[in-house]
PDB file of C-alpha atoms in Angstrom:
ATOM      1  CA  MET G  96       1.655 -21.879  13.975  1.00  0.00           C
ATOM      2  CA  TYR G  97       1.506 -18.116  13.609  1.00  0.00           C
ATOM      3  CA  ILE G  98       0.650 -15.853  16.534  1.00  0.00           C
ATOM      4  CA  SER G  99      -2.102 -13.296  15.990  1.00  0.00           C
ATOM      5  CA  GLN G 100      -1.379  -9.623  15.447  1.00  0.00           C
ATOM      6  CA  ASP G 101      -3.179  -8.932  18.744  1.00  0.00           C
ATOM      7  CA  VAL G 102       0.179  -9.167  20.546  1.00  0.00           C
ATOM      8  CA  LEU G 103       0.969  -5.778  19.000  1.00  0.00           C
ATOM      9  CA  ARG G 104      -2.009  -4.179  20.763  1.00  0.00           C
ATOM     10  CA  LEU G 105      -0.425  -2.502  23.790  1.00  0.00           C
ATOM     11  CA  ASN G 106      -2.315  -1.448  26.897  1.00  0.00           C
ATOM     12  CA  VAL G 107      -0.710   1.908  27.660  1.00  0.00           C
ATOM     13  CA  GLY G 108      -3.562   3.446  29.654  1.00  0.00           C
ATOM     14  CA  PHE G 109      -1.556   3.386  32.885  1.00  0.00           C
ATOM     15  CA  ILE G 110       1.203   5.515  31.308  1.00  0.00           C
ATOM     16  CA  ILE G 111      -1.258   8.382  30.783  1.00  0.00           C
ATOM     17  CA  HIS G 112      -1.419   8.892  34.552  1.00  0.00           C
ATOM     18  CA  GLN G 113       2.379   8.974  34.996  1.00  0.00           C
ATOM     19  CA  THR G 114       4.510  12.112  35.074  1.00  0.00           C
ATOM     20  CA  VAL G 115       6.003  13.587  31.909  1.00  0.00           C
ATOM     21  CA  GLY G 116       9.174  11.702  31.026  1.00  0.00           C
ATOM     22  CA  TYR G 117       8.045   8.310  32.345  1.00  0.00           C
ATOM     23  CA  SER G 118       8.753   5.515  29.872  1.00  0.00           C
ATOM     24  CA  ARG G 119       8.077   1.810  29.648  1.00  0.00           C
ATOM     25  CA  ASP G 120       9.700  -0.774  27.371  1.00  0.00           C
ATOM     26  CA  PHE G 121       7.671  -3.534  25.751  1.00  0.00           C
ATOM     27  CA  PRO G 122      10.047  -6.279  24.547  1.00  0.00           C
ATOM     28  CA  PHE G 123       9.012  -8.744  21.834  1.00  0.00           C
ATOM     29  CA  GLU G 124      10.294 -12.238  21.072  1.00  0.00           C
ATOM     30  CA  ILE G 125       7.749 -13.948  18.855  1.00  0.00           C
ATOM     31  CA  PRO G 126       8.708 -17.077  16.864  1.00  0.00           C
ATOM     32  CA  SER G 127       6.109 -16.463  14.130  1.00  0.00           C
ATOM     33  CA  LEU G 128       3.727 -13.553  13.614  1.00  0.00           C
ATOM     34  CA  ARG G 129       0.982 -13.094  11.020  1.00  0.00           C
ATOM     35  CA  LEU G 130       0.101  -9.552   9.945  1.00  0.00           C
ATOM     36  CA  PRO G 131      -2.945  -9.844   7.671  1.00  0.00           C
ATOM     37  CA  PRO G 132      -3.570  -9.890   4.841  1.00  0.00           C
ATOM     38  CA  ASP G 133      -0.219 -10.825   3.366  1.00  0.00           C
ATOM     39  CA  LEU G 134       2.744 -10.718   5.751  1.00  0.00           C
ATOM     40  CA  ASP G 135       4.114 -13.621   7.782  1.00  0.00           C
ATOM     41  CA  LEU G 136       7.174 -12.935   9.920  1.00  0.00           C
ATOM     42  CA  ILE G 137       9.408 -15.336  11.805  1.00  0.00           C
ATOM     43  CA  ASP G 138      11.844 -14.585  14.631  1.00  0.00           C
ATOM     44  CA  PHE G 139      10.129 -11.263  15.324  1.00  0.00           C
ATOM     45  CA  THR G 140      12.138  -9.473  18.027  1.00  0.00           C
ATOM     46  CA  GLY G 141      12.676  -5.973  19.296  1.00  0.00           C
ATOM     47  CA  VAL G 142      11.604  -3.331  21.759  1.00  0.00           C
ATOM     48  CA  VAL G 143       8.878  -0.712  21.729  1.00  0.00           C
ATOM     49  CA  ARG G 144       9.395   2.171  24.166  1.00  0.00           C
ATOM     50  CA  VAL G 145       6.405   4.298  25.146  1.00  0.00           C
ATOM     51  CA  THR G 146       7.218   7.652  26.770  1.00  0.00           C
ATOM     52  CA  ARG G 147       4.761  10.048  28.404  1.00  0.00           C
ATOM     53  CA  THR G 148       5.031  13.587  27.026  1.00  0.00           C
ATOM     54  CA  ALA G 149       2.935  16.703  27.577  1.00  0.00           C
ATOM     55  CA  GLN G 150       1.231  16.212  24.189  1.00  0.00           C
ATOM     56  CA  GLY G 151       0.665  12.448  24.329  1.00  0.00           C
ATOM     57  CA  LEU G 152       2.508   9.145  24.246  1.00  0.00           C
ATOM     58  CA  PHE G 153       5.668   8.991  22.160  1.00  0.00           C
ATOM     59  CA  VAL G 154       6.252   5.510  20.724  1.00  0.00           C
ATOM     60  CA  GLN G 155       9.709   4.441  19.538  1.00  0.00           C
ATOM     61  CA  ALA G 156      10.278   1.002  18.045  1.00  0.00           C
ATOM     62  CA  LYS G 157      13.286  -0.972  16.887  1.00  0.00           C
ATOM     63  CA  LEU G 158      12.222  -4.335  15.450  1.00  0.00           C
ATOM     64  CA  GLN G 159      13.774  -7.199  13.492  1.00  0.00           C
ATOM     65  CA  ALA G 160      12.246 -10.190  11.715  1.00  0.00           C
ATOM     66  CA  MET G 161      12.692 -12.628   8.855  1.00  0.00           C
ATOM     67  CA  ALA G 162      10.189 -12.944   6.002  1.00  0.00           C
ATOM     68  CA  ALA G 163       9.853 -15.351   3.107  1.00  0.00           C
ATOM     69  CA  SER G 164      11.124 -13.882  -0.136  1.00  0.00           C
ATOM     70  CA  GLU G 165      12.193 -14.982  -3.615  1.00  0.00           C
ATOM     71  CA  CYS G 166      15.495 -14.104  -5.263  1.00  0.00           C
ATOM     72  CA  VAL G 167      15.013 -12.029  -8.431  1.00  0.00           C
ATOM     73  CA  ARG G 168      17.966 -13.726 -10.150  1.00  0.00           C
ATOM     74  CA  CYS G 169      17.632 -17.444  -9.396  1.00  0.00           C
ATOM     75  CA  LEU G 170      14.012 -17.596  -8.117  1.00  0.00           C
ATOM     76  CA  THR G 171      15.112 -19.471  -4.986  1.00  0.00           C
ATOM     77  CA  GLU G 172      12.988 -18.939  -1.893  1.00  0.00           C
ATOM     78  CA  PHE G 173      14.929 -17.641   1.111  1.00  0.00           C
ATOM     79  CA  GLN G 174      14.408 -15.814   4.406  1.00  0.00           C
ATOM     80  CA  GLN G 175      14.894 -12.053   3.994  1.00  0.00           C
ATOM     81  CA  PRO G 176      16.119 -10.256   7.140  1.00  0.00           C
ATOM     82  CA  LEU G 177      14.165  -7.080   7.881  1.00  0.00           C
ATOM     83  CA  GLU G 178      14.989  -4.298  10.351  1.00  0.00           C
ATOM     84  CA  VAL G 179      12.824  -1.282  11.057  1.00  0.00           C
ATOM     85  CA  GLU G 180      12.915   1.728  13.344  1.00  0.00           C
ATOM     86  CA  PHE G 181      10.056   4.162  13.658  1.00  0.00           C
ATOM     87  CA  SER G 182       8.574   6.671  16.068  1.00  0.00           C
ATOM     88  CA  ASP G 183       5.121   8.230  16.341  1.00  0.00           C
ATOM     89  CA  LEU G 184       3.232  10.447  18.749  1.00  0.00           C
ATOM     90  CA  TYR G 185      -0.207   9.308  19.915  1.00  0.00           C
ATOM     91  CA  ALA G 186      -1.757  12.641  20.862  1.00  0.00           C
ATOM     92  CA  PHE G 187      -4.079  13.196  23.834  1.00  0.00           C
ATOM     93  CA  THR G 188      -6.150  15.832  22.002  1.00  0.00           C
ATOM     94  CA  LEU G 189      -6.934  16.793  18.427  1.00  0.00           C
ATOM     95  CA  SER G 190      -4.958  20.032  18.844  1.00  0.00           C
ATOM     96  CA  SER G 191      -1.773  18.016  19.559  1.00  0.00           C
ATOM     97  CA  ILE G 192      -2.005  15.679  16.566  1.00  0.00           C
ATOM     98  CA  THR G 193       1.118  15.498  14.412  1.00  0.00           C
ATOM     99  CA  GLU G 194       1.175  14.872  10.668  1.00  0.00           C
ATOM    100  CA  ALA G 195       0.892  11.115  11.332  1.00  0.00           C
ATOM    101  CA  GLY G 196      -2.611  11.863  12.628  1.00  0.00           C
ATOM    102  CA  LEU G 197      -2.567   9.415  15.535  1.00  0.00           C
ATOM    103  CA  LEU G 198      -4.941  10.018  18.425  1.00  0.00           C
ATOM    104  CA  LEU G 199      -4.702   7.967  21.612  1.00  0.00           C
ATOM    105  CA  PRO G 200      -7.809   5.741  21.801  1.00  0.00           C
ATOM    106  CA  GLU G 201     -10.119   6.227  24.785  1.00  0.00           C
ATOM    107  CA  ASN G 202      -9.593   2.622  25.918  1.00  0.00           C
ATOM    108  CA  GLY G 203      -5.849   3.280  26.383  1.00  0.00           C
ATOM    109  CA  LYS G 204      -4.788   0.555  23.938  1.00  0.00           C
ATOM    110  CA  ILE G 205      -2.701   1.326  20.875  1.00  0.00           C
ATOM    111  CA  ASP G 206      -2.577  -1.103  17.972  1.00  0.00           C
ATOM    112  CA  LEU G 207       0.874  -1.153  16.400  1.00  0.00           C
ATOM    113  CA  ALA G 208       0.045  -3.933  13.906  1.00  0.00           C
ATOM    114  CA  PRO G 209      -0.830  -1.644  10.941  1.00  0.00           C
ATOM    115  CA  ILE G 210       2.288   0.491  11.464  1.00  0.00           C
ATOM    116  CA  VAL G 211       4.579  -2.526  11.946  1.00  0.00           C
ATOM    117  CA  ARG G 212       3.129  -4.173   8.823  1.00  0.00           C
ATOM    118  CA  ASP G 213       3.661  -1.035   6.713  1.00  0.00           C
ATOM    119  CA  GLU G 214       7.196  -0.482   8.007  1.00  0.00           C
ATOM    120  CA  MET G 215       8.191  -4.127   7.439  1.00  0.00           C
ATOM    121  CA  LEU G 216       6.833  -4.065   3.881  1.00  0.00           C
ATOM    122  CA  LEU G 217       8.756  -0.849   3.198  1.00  0.00           C
ATOM    123  CA  ALA G 218      11.926  -2.521   4.513  1.00  0.00           C
ATOM    124  CA  PHE G 219      11.791  -5.194   1.790  1.00  0.00           C
ATOM    125  CA  PRO G 220      14.424  -4.566  -0.892  1.00  0.00           C
ATOM    126  CA  ILE G 221      13.108  -3.773  -4.357  1.00  0.00           C
ATOM    127  CA  LYS G 222      15.209  -6.573  -5.850  1.00  0.00           C
ATOM    128  CA  PRO G 223      15.761  -9.213  -3.160  1.00  0.00           C
ATOM    129  CA  LEU G 224      18.822 -11.422  -3.631  1.00  0.00           C
ATOM    130  CA  CYS G 225      19.440 -14.738  -1.903  1.00  0.00           C
ATOM    131  CA  ARG G 226      23.090 -13.674  -1.672  1.00  0.00           C
ATOM    132  CA  PRO G 227      25.091 -10.772  -3.134  1.00  0.00           C
ATOM    133  CA  ASP G 228      26.983 -12.966  -5.633  1.00  0.00           C
ATOM    134  CA  CYS G 229      23.921 -14.846  -6.952  1.00  0.00           C
ATOM    135  CA  LYS G 230      24.607 -16.076 -10.510  1.00  0.00           C
ATOM    136  CA  GLY G 231      20.940 -16.378 -11.491  1.00  0.00           C
ATOM    137  CA  LEU G 232      19.422 -18.774 -14.003  1.00  0.00           C
ATOM    138  CA  CYS G 233      21.127 -20.116 -17.121  1.00  0.00           C
ATOM    139  CA  PRO G 234      19.631 -18.341 -20.162  1.00  0.00           C
ATOM    140  CA  ILE G 235      19.957 -21.552 -22.208  1.00  0.00           C
ATOM    141  CA  CYS G 236      18.561 -24.321 -20.010  1.00  0.00           C
ATOM    142  CA  GLY G 237      17.060 -22.411 -17.062  1.00  0.00           C
ATOM    143  CA  GLU G 238      19.093 -24.215 -14.382  1.00  0.00           C
ATOM    144  CA  ASN G 239      20.174 -22.391 -11.243  1.00  0.00           C
ATOM    145  CA  ARG G 240      23.810 -21.435 -11.940  1.00  0.00           C
ATOM    146  CA  ASN G 241      24.529 -21.289  -8.195  1.00  0.00           C
ATOM    147  CA  GLU G 242      23.976 -25.053  -8.026  1.00  0.00           C
ATOM    148  CA  ILE G 243      25.390 -26.352 -11.327  1.00  0.00           C
ATOM    149  CA  ASN G 244      27.735 -25.046 -14.011  1.00  0.00           C
ATOM    150  CA  CYS G 245      25.699 -26.139 -17.023  1.00  0.00           C
ATOM    151  CA  HIS G 246      27.218 -24.138 -19.926  1.00  0.00           C
ATOM    152  CA  PRO G 247      30.694 -22.902 -18.919  1.00  0.00           C
ATOM    153  CA  GLY G 248      32.416 -20.647 -21.440  1.00  0.00           C
ATOM    154  CA  ASP G 249      29.549 -20.711 -23.955  1.00  0.00           C
ATOM    155  CA  GLU G 250      30.331 -17.869 -26.362  1.00  0.00           C
ATOM    156  CA  SER G 251      26.655 -17.112 -26.928  1.00  0.00           C
ATOM    157  CA  LEU G 252      26.418 -16.009 -23.289  1.00  0.00           C
ATOM    158  CA  GLN G 253      29.066 -13.299 -23.678  1.00  0.00           C
ATOM    159  CA  ALA G 254      27.695  -9.778 -23.533  1.00  0.00           C
ATOM    160  CA  GLY G 255      27.978  -7.823 -26.736  1.00  0.00           C
ATOM    161  CA  PRO G 256      25.924  -6.044 -29.353  1.00  0.00           C
ATOM    162  CA  GLY G 257      25.710  -9.046 -31.727  1.00  0.00           C
ATOM    163  CA  GLU G 258      23.426  -8.353 -34.680  1.00  0.00           C
ATOM    164  CA  LEU G 259      22.406  -4.993 -33.248  1.00  0.00           C
ATOM    165  CA  SER G 260      25.830  -3.517 -34.061  1.00  0.00           C
ATOM    166  CA  SER G 261      24.833  -3.196 -37.743  1.00  0.00           C
ATOM    167  CA  VAL G 262      21.923  -0.935 -36.777  1.00  0.00           C
ATOM    168  CA  PHE G 263      24.300   1.722 -35.455  1.00  0.00           C
ATOM    169  CA  GLU G 264      26.627   1.769 -38.491  1.00  0.00           C
TER     170      GLU G 264
END
């Protein structure tokens, strides 16, 4: 069962009243986390540190998780490890807003779910592999070549120009 993204809504209102430099760590150890609409994470762990500054609350996060993925070579489903680090300033006033454009809500609660979701999606590799030496699918029969050796030494599988070589003559 997945835990709601509400666990990433942090009540930081008490930090506003602390002196500049005060910080508080929020550790996470969540077995399964759903970030709607399309991201399910397992073994979500890490720490979010919130530090009081003169301009606002500075949030630093270092998070890890696993997400379901599919290998681009052999089409096997596997758990892709993801690691992200990010930092943002939640400004007290409009004049202190950084380019991220984050303003501290009046209720003193910041919702990290949208940022965590975006950062985790950006951490996905463009071409996920189940393992670095994945052999992929057999071009003849479509079997997973990591599991069986279906056509060893087949000459038609050797790379080369074949009939295209006559085009360049």
